[in-house]
Amino acid sequence: MDVVFVLYDQMTALDIVGPYETLAGHHDVQPLFAAAQVGPVRCDNGLTLHADVGFDDLSTADVLVVPGSSRWLRALDDEQLIAWLAAISPTATWTAAVCTGSTLLAKAGLLTGRPATTHWAVRDALAAHGADVRTERVVVDGDVITAAGVSAGIDMALTLAAILWDEWTAQAIQLALEYDPRPPFDSGSVDKAPADIVAALRNAFTSG
């Protein structure tokens, strides 16, 4: 099973690394990192990942995983990336997006009229591109699965693992990761965080 992890300049590392660590260790999975061209791809906070294959050399995928970016407005203007997503997604059994990655799928015309989630700060932008925006942490609709902000990519990948294999396998992966979050603060949701923090982050995200 080819699981293609999409890389592009200024993407958010955890959006792709979380799902990668969740899915790539399964014996059925052949992980591939794809980008516009083979070589290093720099993430928005400086981490560099490496693309194994270029977009032009990859025309199909069994599973497609699309990360978001704190600079998502810039990514929306990447015509090569958007066109490639529009072309390859129909070949995939599953297309998954994390955080603002769902805005890329929407720009590619893949979420029109379909329920999807994204980072809370860009829900309006996702709706403007035709999606039926939901607030759940993970949304499954047909062959598309979307996750809310950054850390929700792990939840999304565990949900996908249960679909691809079974719940026992997904739970085993969760235990192997020791994914049992107990955050020190109760501010991980826009509904619970202090208003001044919400305002500051909304401004940061919507300014691209």
mmCIF file of C-alpha atoms in Angstrom:
data_model
loop_
_atom_site.group_PDB
_atom_site.id
_atom_site.type_symbol
_atom_site.label_atom_id
_atom_site.label_comp_id
_atom_site.label_asym_id
_atom_site.label_seq_id
_atom_site.Cartn_x
_atom_site.Cartn_y
_atom_site.Cartn_z
ATOM 1 C CA MET A 1 0.000 0.000 0.000
ATOM 2 C CA ASP A 2 1.565 3.266 -1.150
ATOM 3 C CA VAL A 3 0.939 5.979 1.431
ATOM 4 C CA VAL A 4 2.022 9.273 -0.102
ATOM 5 C CA PHE A 5 2.942 12.056 2.307
ATOM 6 C CA VAL A 6 2.829 15.371 0.485
ATOM 7 C CA LEU A 7 5.592 17.906 1.101
ATOM 8 C CA TYR A 8 5.680 21.549 0.056
ATOM 9 C CA ASP A 9 7.627 24.634 1.046
ATOM 10 C CA GLN A 10 6.679 26.064 4.461
ATOM 11 C CA MET A 11 4.353 23.206 5.429
ATOM 12 C CA THR A 12 3.906 22.374 9.125
ATOM 13 C CA ALA A 13 6.113 19.459 10.178
ATOM 14 C CA LEU A 14 3.836 17.854 12.786
ATOM 15 C CA ASP A 15 0.962 17.748 10.290
ATOM 16 C CA ILE A 16 2.912 15.144 8.339
ATOM 17 C CA VAL A 17 5.178 13.594 10.981
ATOM 18 C CA GLY A 18 2.276 12.677 13.284
ATOM 19 C CA PRO A 19 0.404 10.685 10.605
ATOM 20 C CA TYR A 20 3.709 9.272 9.322
ATOM 21 C CA GLU A 21 4.661 7.845 12.713
ATOM 22 C CA THR A 22 1.140 6.472 13.113
ATOM 23 C CA LEU A 23 0.859 4.730 9.734
ATOM 24 C CA ALA A 24 4.304 4.096 8.285
ATOM 25 C CA GLY A 25 5.362 1.333 10.675
ATOM 26 C CA HIS A 26 2.657 -1.062 9.485
ATOM 27 C CA HIS A 27 3.995 -3.898 7.341
ATOM 28 C CA ASP A 28 1.433 -3.169 4.598
ATOM 29 C CA VAL A 29 2.666 0.404 4.127
ATOM 30 C CA GLN A 30 5.191 1.687 1.623
ATOM 31 C CA PRO A 31 5.667 5.332 2.659
ATOM 32 C CA LEU A 32 6.607 7.885 0.014
ATOM 33 C CA PHE A 33 7.401 11.560 0.484
ATOM 34 C CA ALA A 34 6.372 13.519 -2.608
ATOM 35 C CA ALA A 35 7.093 17.141 -3.519
ATOM 36 C CA ALA A 36 7.444 19.299 -6.598
ATOM 37 C CA GLN A 37 10.919 17.880 -6.968
ATOM 38 C CA VAL A 38 13.133 15.353 -5.221
ATOM 39 C CA GLY A 39 15.212 16.789 -2.406
ATOM 40 C CA PRO A 40 14.946 18.896 0.740
ATOM 41 C CA VAL A 41 11.746 20.719 1.674
ATOM 42 C CA ARG A 42 11.875 23.302 4.445
ATOM 43 C CA CYS A 43 8.976 23.461 6.911
ATOM 44 C CA ASP A 44 7.504 26.654 8.336
ATOM 45 C CA ASN A 45 9.510 26.468 11.572
ATOM 46 C CA GLY A 46 12.777 25.441 9.953
ATOM 47 C CA LEU A 47 12.802 21.633 10.007
ATOM 48 C CA THR A 48 13.899 20.126 6.676
ATOM 49 C CA LEU A 49 12.303 16.961 5.279
ATOM 50 C CA HIS A 50 13.326 15.092 2.130
ATOM 51 C CA ALA A 51 11.137 14.238 -0.850
ATOM 52 C CA ASP A 52 11.730 10.789 -2.366
ATOM 53 C CA VAL A 53 9.783 11.458 -5.543
ATOM 54 C CA GLY A 54 8.642 14.410 -7.624
ATOM 55 C CA PHE A 55 5.017 15.170 -8.454
ATOM 56 C CA ASP A 56 5.637 14.569 -12.149
ATOM 57 C CA ASP A 57 6.821 11.020 -11.450
ATOM 58 C CA LEU A 58 3.887 9.979 -9.288
ATOM 59 C CA SER A 59 0.425 9.620 -10.796
ATOM 60 C CA THR A 60 -1.340 7.294 -8.331
ATOM 61 C CA ALA A 61 -1.554 6.703 -4.595
ATOM 62 C CA ASP A 62 -3.400 4.297 -2.343
ATOM 63 C CA VAL A 63 -3.502 6.826 0.499
ATOM 64 C CA LEU A 64 -2.710 10.527 0.153
ATOM 65 C CA VAL A 65 -1.846 12.615 3.233
ATOM 66 C CA VAL A 66 -1.810 16.408 2.843
ATOM 67 C CA PRO A 67 -0.413 18.623 5.612
ATOM 68 C CA GLY A 68 -1.306 22.212 6.355
ATOM 69 C CA SER A 69 0.865 25.244 6.919
ATOM 70 C CA SER A 70 0.911 28.346 9.071
ATOM 71 C CA ARG A 71 1.518 30.063 5.718
ATOM 72 C CA TRP A 72 -1.501 28.423 4.122
ATOM 73 C CA LEU A 73 -2.427 31.481 2.030
ATOM 74 C CA ARG A 74 0.884 31.136 0.223
ATOM 75 C CA ALA A 75 0.244 27.423 -0.315
ATOM 76 C CA LEU A 76 -3.147 28.169 -1.862
ATOM 77 C CA ASP A 77 -1.327 30.110 -4.583
ATOM 78 C CA ASP A 78 0.880 27.130 -5.468
ATOM 79 C CA GLU A 79 -0.744 26.206 -8.786
ATOM 80 C CA GLN A 80 1.449 23.154 -9.360
ATOM 81 C CA LEU A 81 0.578 21.689 -5.957
ATOM 82 C CA ILE A 82 -3.148 22.364 -6.332
ATOM 83 C CA ALA A 83 -3.290 20.903 -9.849
ATOM 84 C CA TRP A 84 -1.398 17.788 -8.769
ATOM 85 C CA LEU A 85 -3.718 17.232 -5.806
ATOM 86 C CA ALA A 86 -6.722 17.553 -8.108
ATOM 87 C CA ALA A 87 -5.224 14.946 -10.432
ATOM 88 C CA ILE A 88 -3.940 12.372 -7.951
ATOM 89 C CA SER A 89 -6.686 12.396 -5.316
ATOM 90 C CA PRO A 90 -9.229 10.590 -7.551
ATOM 91 C CA THR A 91 -6.737 7.702 -7.876
ATOM 92 C CA ALA A 92 -6.483 7.252 -4.105
ATOM 93 C CA THR A 93 -8.604 4.986 -1.966
ATOM 94 C CA TRP A 94 -8.256 7.578 0.794
ATOM 95 C CA THR A 95 -7.346 11.248 0.728
ATOM 96 C CA ALA A 96 -6.509 12.763 4.104
ATOM 97 C CA ALA A 97 -5.725 16.316 5.131
ATOM 98 C CA VAL A 98 -4.517 17.802 8.380
ATOM 99 C CA CYS A 99 -5.175 21.325 9.648
ATOM 100 C CA THR A 100 -5.120 23.905 6.844
ATOM 101 C CA GLY A 101 -4.314 21.111 4.394
ATOM 102 C CA SER A 102 -8.066 20.829 3.870
ATOM 103 C CA THR A 103 -8.049 24.292 2.290
ATOM 104 C CA LEU A 104 -5.694 22.891 -0.359
ATOM 105 C CA LEU A 105 -8.106 20.053 -1.088
ATOM 106 C CA ALA A 106 -10.955 22.552 -1.274
ATOM 107 C CA LYS A 107 -9.006 24.815 -3.638
ATOM 108 C CA ALA A 108 -8.430 21.743 -5.806
ATOM 109 C CA GLY A 109 -12.203 21.252 -6.003
ATOM 110 C CA LEU A 110 -12.171 18.077 -3.918
ATOM 111 C CA LEU A 111 -14.382 19.225 -1.038
ATOM 112 C CA THR A 112 -17.207 21.051 -2.809
ATOM 113 C CA GLY A 113 -20.383 20.440 -0.845
ATOM 114 C CA ARG A 114 -18.644 17.881 1.361
ATOM 115 C CA PRO A 115 -18.293 17.950 5.170
ATOM 116 C CA ALA A 116 -14.759 18.701 6.300
ATOM 117 C CA THR A 117 -12.872 20.199 9.191
ATOM 118 C CA THR A 118 -9.763 22.343 9.511
ATOM 119 C CA HIS A 119 -7.906 24.574 11.946
ATOM 120 C CA TRP A 120 -10.455 26.700 13.817
ATOM 121 C CA ALA A 121 -8.913 29.957 12.587
ATOM 122 C CA VAL A 122 -9.481 29.185 8.900
ATOM 123 C CA ARG A 123 -12.981 27.695 8.931
ATOM 124 C CA ASP A 124 -14.342 30.693 7.017
ATOM 125 C CA ALA A 125 -11.722 30.249 4.300
ATOM 126 C CA LEU A 126 -12.570 26.561 3.976
ATOM 127 C CA ALA A 127 -16.251 27.433 3.623
ATOM 128 C CA ALA A 128 -15.423 30.073 1.014
ATOM 129 C CA HIS A 129 -13.870 27.314 -1.108
ATOM 130 C CA GLY A 130 -17.072 25.281 -1.061
ATOM 131 C CA ALA A 131 -16.723 22.861 1.843
ATOM 132 C CA ASP A 132 -19.451 22.134 4.379
ATOM 133 C CA VAL A 133 -17.389 23.080 7.434
ATOM 134 C CA ARG A 134 -17.670 21.025 10.592
ATOM 135 C CA THR A 135 -16.079 21.602 13.985
ATOM 136 C CA GLU A 136 -15.307 17.987 14.866
ATOM 137 C CA ARG A 137 -11.687 17.001 15.421
ATOM 138 C CA VAL A 138 -11.860 14.363 12.666
ATOM 139 C CA VAL A 139 -14.419 14.182 9.845
ATOM 140 C CA VAL A 140 -14.819 11.165 7.557
ATOM 141 C CA ASP A 141 -16.822 11.615 4.350
ATOM 142 C CA GLY A 142 -16.679 8.869 1.765
ATOM 143 C CA ASP A 143 -13.066 8.564 0.667
ATOM 144 C CA VAL A 144 -11.910 11.803 2.322
ATOM 145 C CA ILE A 145 -10.857 12.254 5.927
ATOM 146 C CA THR A 146 -9.938 15.634 7.388
ATOM 147 C CA ALA A 147 -8.496 16.670 10.725
ATOM 148 C CA ALA A 148 -8.601 19.899 12.686
ATOM 149 C CA GLY A 149 -5.450 21.725 13.788
ATOM 150 C CA VAL A 150 -1.959 20.175 13.808
ATOM 151 C CA SER A 151 -2.129 17.628 16.657
ATOM 152 C CA ALA A 152 -5.433 16.266 15.326
ATOM 153 C CA GLY A 153 -3.420 14.615 12.572
ATOM 154 C CA ILE A 154 -2.593 11.800 14.995
ATOM 155 C CA ASP A 155 -6.287 11.284 15.760
ATOM 156 C CA MET A 156 -6.993 11.290 12.036
ATOM 157 C CA ALA A 157 -4.283 8.720 11.344
ATOM 158 C CA LEU A 158 -5.514 6.431 14.123
ATOM 159 C CA THR A 159 -9.037 6.700 12.706
ATOM 160 C CA LEU A 160 -7.647 5.807 9.283
ATOM 161 C CA ALA A 161 -5.650 2.895 10.738
ATOM 162 C CA ALA A 162 -8.855 1.415 12.145
ATOM 163 C CA ILE A 163 -10.494 1.748 8.726
ATOM 164 C CA LEU A 164 -7.540 0.331 6.786
ATOM 165 C CA TRP A 165 -6.896 -2.567 9.165
ATOM 166 C CA ASP A 166 -9.019 -2.883 12.326
ATOM 167 C CA GLU A 167 -9.570 -1.284 15.713
ATOM 168 C CA TRP A 168 -7.208 -3.712 17.463
ATOM 169 C CA THR A 169 -4.386 -2.603 15.196
ATOM 170 C CA ALA A 170 -5.234 1.070 15.668
ATOM 171 C CA GLN A 171 -5.275 0.647 19.440
ATOM 172 C CA ALA A 172 -1.964 -1.190 19.336
ATOM 173 C CA ILE A 173 -0.449 1.672 17.354
ATOM 174 C CA GLN A 174 -1.835 4.162 19.849
ATOM 175 C CA LEU A 175 -0.263 2.248 22.717
ATOM 176 C CA ALA A 176 3.050 1.944 20.873
ATOM 177 C CA LEU A 177 3.032 5.729 20.496
ATOM 178 C CA GLU A 178 1.879 6.066 24.119
ATOM 179 C CA TYR A 179 -0.606 8.581 22.777
ATOM 180 C CA ASP A 180 -2.470 9.447 25.970
ATOM 181 C CA PRO A 181 -2.587 13.267 26.000
ATOM 182 C CA ARG A 182 -2.773 15.039 29.333
ATOM 183 C CA PRO A 183 -1.915 18.658 28.504
ATOM 184 C CA PRO A 184 -0.799 21.001 31.289
ATOM 185 C CA PHE A 185 -3.326 23.659 30.224
ATOM 186 C CA ASP A 186 -6.974 23.498 29.174
ATOM 187 C CA SER A 187 -6.561 25.886 26.250
ATOM 188 C CA GLY A 188 -6.368 23.522 23.305
ATOM 189 C CA SER A 189 -9.743 24.519 21.908
ATOM 190 C CA VAL A 190 -11.015 27.854 20.663
ATOM 191 C CA ASP A 191 -14.007 27.338 22.947
ATOM 192 C CA LYS A 192 -11.845 27.102 26.067
ATOM 193 C CA ALA A 193 -8.778 29.285 25.470
ATOM 194 C CA PRO A 194 -8.580 32.853 26.843
ATOM 195 C CA ALA A 195 -10.095 35.415 24.461
ATOM 196 C CA ASP A 196 -6.883 37.404 24.049
ATOM 197 C CA ILE A 197 -4.979 34.275 22.992
ATOM 198 C CA VAL A 198 -7.727 33.345 20.527
ATOM 199 C CA ALA A 199 -7.626 36.840 19.029
ATOM 200 C CA ALA A 200 -3.844 36.870 18.705
ATOM 201 C CA LEU A 201 -3.700 33.472 17.020
ATOM 202 C CA ARG A 202 -6.634 34.203 14.727
ATOM 203 C CA ASN A 203 -4.825 37.305 13.516
ATOM 204 C CA ALA A 204 -1.595 35.348 12.989
ATOM 205 C CA PHE A 205 -3.271 32.598 10.994
ATOM 206 C CA THR A 206 -5.485 34.761 8.829
ATOM 207 C CA SER A 207 -2.612 37.055 7.890
ATOM 208 C CA GLY A 208 -0.936 34.088 6.202
#
